[in-house]
Short mmCIF file of C-alpha atoms in Angstrom, two decimals:
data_model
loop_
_atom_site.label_atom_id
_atom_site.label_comp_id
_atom_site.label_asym_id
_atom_site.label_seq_id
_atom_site.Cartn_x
_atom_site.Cartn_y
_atom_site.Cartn_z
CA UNK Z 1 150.66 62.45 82.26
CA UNK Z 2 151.23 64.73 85.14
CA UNK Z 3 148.78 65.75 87.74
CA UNK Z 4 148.54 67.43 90.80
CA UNK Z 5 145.57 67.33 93.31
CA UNK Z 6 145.32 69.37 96.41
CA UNK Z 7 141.74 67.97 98.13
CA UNK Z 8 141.07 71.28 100.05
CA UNK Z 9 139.67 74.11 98.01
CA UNK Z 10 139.68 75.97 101.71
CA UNK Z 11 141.19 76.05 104.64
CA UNK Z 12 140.42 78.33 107.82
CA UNK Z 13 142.55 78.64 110.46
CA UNK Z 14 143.46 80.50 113.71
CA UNK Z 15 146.14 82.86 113.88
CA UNK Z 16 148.88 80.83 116.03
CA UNK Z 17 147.70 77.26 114.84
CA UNK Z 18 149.13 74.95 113.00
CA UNK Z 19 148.43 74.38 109.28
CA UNK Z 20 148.58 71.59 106.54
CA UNK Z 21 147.98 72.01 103.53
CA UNK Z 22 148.05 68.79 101.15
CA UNK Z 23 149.28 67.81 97.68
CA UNK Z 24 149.74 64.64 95.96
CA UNK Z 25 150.71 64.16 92.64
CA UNK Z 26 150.99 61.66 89.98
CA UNK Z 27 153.79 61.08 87.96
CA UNK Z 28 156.20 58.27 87.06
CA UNK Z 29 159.79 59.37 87.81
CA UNK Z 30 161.24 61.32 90.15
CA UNK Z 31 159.45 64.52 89.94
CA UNK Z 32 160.23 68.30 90.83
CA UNK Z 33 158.28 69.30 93.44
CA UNK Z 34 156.88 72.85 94.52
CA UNK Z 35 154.83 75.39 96.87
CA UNK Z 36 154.24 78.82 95.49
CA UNK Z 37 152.19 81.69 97.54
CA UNK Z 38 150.02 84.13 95.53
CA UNK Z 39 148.29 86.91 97.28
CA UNK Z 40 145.14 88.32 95.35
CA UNK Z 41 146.09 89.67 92.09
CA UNK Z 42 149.23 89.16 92.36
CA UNK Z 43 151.84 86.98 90.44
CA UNK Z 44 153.22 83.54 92.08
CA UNK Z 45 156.09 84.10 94.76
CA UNK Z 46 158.12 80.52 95.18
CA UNK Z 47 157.74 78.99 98.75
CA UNK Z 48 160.29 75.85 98.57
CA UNK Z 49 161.16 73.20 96.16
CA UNK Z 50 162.28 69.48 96.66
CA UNK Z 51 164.56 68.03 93.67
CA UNK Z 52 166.26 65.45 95.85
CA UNK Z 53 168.10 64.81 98.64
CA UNK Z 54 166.51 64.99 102.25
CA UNK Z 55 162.84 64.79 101.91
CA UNK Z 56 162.03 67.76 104.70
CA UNK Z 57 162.52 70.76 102.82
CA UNK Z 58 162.46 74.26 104.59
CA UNK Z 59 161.30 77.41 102.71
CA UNK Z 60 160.73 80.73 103.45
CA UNK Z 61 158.59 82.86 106.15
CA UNK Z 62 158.70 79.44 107.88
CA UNK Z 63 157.28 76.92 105.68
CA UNK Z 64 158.37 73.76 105.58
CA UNK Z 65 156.91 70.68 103.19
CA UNK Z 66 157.84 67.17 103.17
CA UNK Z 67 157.99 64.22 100.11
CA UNK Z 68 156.76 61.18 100.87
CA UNK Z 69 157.33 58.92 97.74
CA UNK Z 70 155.20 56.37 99.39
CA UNK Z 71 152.36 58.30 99.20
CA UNK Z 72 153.01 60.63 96.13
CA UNK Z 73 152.56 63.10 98.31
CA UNK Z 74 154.25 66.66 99.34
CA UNK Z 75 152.25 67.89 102.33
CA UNK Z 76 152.91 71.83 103.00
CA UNK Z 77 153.35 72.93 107.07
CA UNK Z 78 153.66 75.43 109.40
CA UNK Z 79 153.65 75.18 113.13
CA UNK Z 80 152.24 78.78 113.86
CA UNK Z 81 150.43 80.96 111.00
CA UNK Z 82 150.59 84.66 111.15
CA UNK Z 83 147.39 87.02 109.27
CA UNK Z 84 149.65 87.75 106.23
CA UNK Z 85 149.67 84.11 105.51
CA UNK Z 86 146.15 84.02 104.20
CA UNK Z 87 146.67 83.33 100.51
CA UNK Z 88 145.85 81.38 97.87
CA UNK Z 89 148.60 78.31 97.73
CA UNK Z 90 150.07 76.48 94.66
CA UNK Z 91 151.35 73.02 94.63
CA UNK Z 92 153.52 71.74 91.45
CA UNK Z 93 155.42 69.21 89.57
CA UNK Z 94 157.44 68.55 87.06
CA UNK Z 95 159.99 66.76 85.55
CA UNK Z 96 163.10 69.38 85.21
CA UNK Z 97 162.46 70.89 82.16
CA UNK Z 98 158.62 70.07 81.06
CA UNK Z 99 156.60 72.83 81.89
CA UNK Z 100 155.22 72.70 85.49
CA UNK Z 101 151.44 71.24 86.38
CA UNK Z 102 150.02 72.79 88.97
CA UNK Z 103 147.24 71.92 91.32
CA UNK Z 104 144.00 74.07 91.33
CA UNK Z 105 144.88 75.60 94.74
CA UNK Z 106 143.88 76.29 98.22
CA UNK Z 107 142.67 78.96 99.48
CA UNK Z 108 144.18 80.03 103.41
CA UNK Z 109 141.87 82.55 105.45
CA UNK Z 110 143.22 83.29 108.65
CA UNK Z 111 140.79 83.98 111.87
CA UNK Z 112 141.93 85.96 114.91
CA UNK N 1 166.99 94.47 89.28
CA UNK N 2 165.93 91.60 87.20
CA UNK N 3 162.45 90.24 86.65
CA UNK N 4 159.71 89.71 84.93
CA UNK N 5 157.82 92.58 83.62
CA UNK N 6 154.15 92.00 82.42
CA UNK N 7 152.02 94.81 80.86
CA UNK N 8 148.99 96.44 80.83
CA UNK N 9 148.02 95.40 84.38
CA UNK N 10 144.42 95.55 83.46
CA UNK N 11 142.83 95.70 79.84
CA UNK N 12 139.55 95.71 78.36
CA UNK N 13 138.36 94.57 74.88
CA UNK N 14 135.61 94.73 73.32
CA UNK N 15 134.11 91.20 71.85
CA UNK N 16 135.76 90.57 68.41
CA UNK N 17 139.27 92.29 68.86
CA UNK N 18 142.71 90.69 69.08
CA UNK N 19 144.46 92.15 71.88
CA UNK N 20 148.46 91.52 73.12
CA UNK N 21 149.83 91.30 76.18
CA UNK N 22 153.25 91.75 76.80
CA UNK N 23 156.69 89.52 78.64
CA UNK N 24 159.54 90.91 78.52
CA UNK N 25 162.17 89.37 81.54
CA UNK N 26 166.04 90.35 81.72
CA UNK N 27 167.18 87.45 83.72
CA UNK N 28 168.69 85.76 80.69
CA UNK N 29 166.23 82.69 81.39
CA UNK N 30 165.67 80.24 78.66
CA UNK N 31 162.37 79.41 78.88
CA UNK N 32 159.29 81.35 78.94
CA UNK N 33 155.77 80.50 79.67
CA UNK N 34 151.87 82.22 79.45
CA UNK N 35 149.54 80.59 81.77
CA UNK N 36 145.98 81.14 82.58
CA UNK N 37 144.46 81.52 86.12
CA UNK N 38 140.60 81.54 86.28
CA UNK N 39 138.65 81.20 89.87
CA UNK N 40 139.20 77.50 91.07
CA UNK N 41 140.80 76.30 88.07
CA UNK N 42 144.42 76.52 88.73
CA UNK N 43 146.89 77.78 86.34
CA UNK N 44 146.61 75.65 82.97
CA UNK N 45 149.18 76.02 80.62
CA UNK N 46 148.33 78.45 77.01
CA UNK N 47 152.03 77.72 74.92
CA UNK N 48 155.90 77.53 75.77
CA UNK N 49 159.03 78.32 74.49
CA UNK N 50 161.97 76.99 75.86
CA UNK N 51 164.57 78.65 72.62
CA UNK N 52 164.29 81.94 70.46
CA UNK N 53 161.88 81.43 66.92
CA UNK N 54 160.34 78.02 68.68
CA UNK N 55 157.45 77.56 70.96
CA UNK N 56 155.03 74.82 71.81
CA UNK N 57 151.17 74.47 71.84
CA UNK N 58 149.82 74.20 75.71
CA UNK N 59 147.05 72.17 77.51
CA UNK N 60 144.59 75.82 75.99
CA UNK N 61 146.51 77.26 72.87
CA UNK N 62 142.70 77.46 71.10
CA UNK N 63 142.39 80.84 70.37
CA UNK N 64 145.72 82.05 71.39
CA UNK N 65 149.22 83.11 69.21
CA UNK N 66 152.26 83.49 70.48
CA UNK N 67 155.98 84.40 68.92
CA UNK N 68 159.59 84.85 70.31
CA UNK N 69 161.68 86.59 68.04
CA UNK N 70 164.18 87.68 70.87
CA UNK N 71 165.07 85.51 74.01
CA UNK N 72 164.05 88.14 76.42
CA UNK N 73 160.19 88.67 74.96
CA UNK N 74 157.33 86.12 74.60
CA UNK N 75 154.30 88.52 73.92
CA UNK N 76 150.61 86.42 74.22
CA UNK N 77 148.00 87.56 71.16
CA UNK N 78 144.51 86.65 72.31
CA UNK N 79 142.90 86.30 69.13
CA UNK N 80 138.49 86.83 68.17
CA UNK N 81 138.50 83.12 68.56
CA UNK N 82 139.01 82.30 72.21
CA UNK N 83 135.46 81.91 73.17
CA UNK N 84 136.01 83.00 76.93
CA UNK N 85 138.93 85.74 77.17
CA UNK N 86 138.56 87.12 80.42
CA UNK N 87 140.77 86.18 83.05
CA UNK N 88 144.59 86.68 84.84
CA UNK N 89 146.97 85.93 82.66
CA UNK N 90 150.51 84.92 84.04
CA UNK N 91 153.61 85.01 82.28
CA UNK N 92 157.07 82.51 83.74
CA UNK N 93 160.40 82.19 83.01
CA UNK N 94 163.19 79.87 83.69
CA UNK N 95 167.02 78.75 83.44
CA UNK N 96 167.73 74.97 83.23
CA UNK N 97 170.40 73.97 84.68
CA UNK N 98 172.27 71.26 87.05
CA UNK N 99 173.09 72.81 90.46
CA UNK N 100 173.28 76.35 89.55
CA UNK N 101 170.96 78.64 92.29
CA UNK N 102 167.74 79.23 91.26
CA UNK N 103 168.10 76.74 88.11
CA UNK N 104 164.61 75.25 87.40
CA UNK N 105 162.67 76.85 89.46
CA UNK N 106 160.05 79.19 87.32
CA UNK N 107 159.67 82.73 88.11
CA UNK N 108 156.47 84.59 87.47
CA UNK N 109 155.53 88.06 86.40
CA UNK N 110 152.88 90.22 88.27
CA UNK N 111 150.13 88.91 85.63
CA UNK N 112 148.08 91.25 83.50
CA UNK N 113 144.11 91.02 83.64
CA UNK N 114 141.74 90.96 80.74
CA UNK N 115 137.86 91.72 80.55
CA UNK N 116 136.18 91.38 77.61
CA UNK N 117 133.02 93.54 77.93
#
């Protein structure tokens, strides 16, 4: 069956550093991969997805994530967070059509 | 424009009544989804329908009903039975397809939030 883990419930970081934010997944095939933002309360906004192809994937408000098949893992990064960035964050996978299985989340506060 | 639209927001029931929260989406997507969200848990998965008049049990469909009797709505009954009702409930949709933009990739309604006081 499919899993996801992401090993930090919460991260804190300082407005202009980097961040990480880690996922790794279990599955047998090639999976779907995929980062989704919510903010509190609020429904899931998609930040990038990996189906194939190169394994650096860019998203949006300057995300970027990278599959590493190696390590069954699909790391989420930004060189240089902003305040609005604080958020809870969703990793997922899944197969094309079977219903995505997401990880429990992490939770981004950002410090001036 | 098209999306997802997920209502009541909020809603409170009282212990022992079936409430029914509604998903109605206009994006002609296929496949339609109700997830739960509870504090630290994740979203885990309630039922699924990926065609009209056929859905699928979830990881959680214990004390839940669902029906989709048109392709655009996939309303979510939470029934007397679920032992633990409150929380944010998120409904998804998605096309599957092979190349076409935005194929596969779910989209997500604003959520609605139950209490059960």
């Amino acid at each position: 069956a499919q899993s996801v883990t992401q090993p930090d419930i919460h991260i804190t970081v300082s407005e202009g550093a980097s961040l990480e934010l880690r996922c790794n997944y279990s599955y047998g095939a090639t999976p779907y991969l995929f980062w989704y933002v919510q903010s509190p309360g609020q429904g899931l906004q998609l930040l990038l997805k990996y189906f194939s192809g190169d394994t650096l994937v860019q998203g949006i408000k300057g995300f970027e994530a990278e599959f590493k098949r190696s390590q069954s893992s699909f790391n989420l990064r930004k060189p240089s967070v902003h305040w609005s960035d604080a958020a809870e964050y969703f990793c997922a996978v899944s197969s094309g059509n079977t219903p995505l299985v997401f990880g429990k989340g992490t939770r981004l506060s950002v410090i001036a | 424009d098209g999306g997802i639209t997920q209502s009541p927001k909020y809603l409170f029931r009282k212990e022992g009544q079936n409430v029914t929260l509604s998903c109605e989406q206009n994006l002609n997507h296929d496949a339609m989804y109700w997830y739960r969200q509870d504090p630290g848990q994740g979203l885990r998965l309630i039922y699924y329908s990926q065609i009209v008049n056929d859905f699928q049990k979830g990881d959680i469909a214990e004390g839940y009903s669902v029906s989709r009797e048109k392709k655009e709505s996939f309303p979510l009954t939470v029934t007397s039975a679920q032992k633990n009702p409150t929380a944010f409930y998120l409904c998804a949709s998605v096309h599957f397809g092979t190349g076409e933009l935005g194929a596969n990739v779910l989209t997500f309604g604003a959520g609605s939030r139950l209490t059960v006081l």
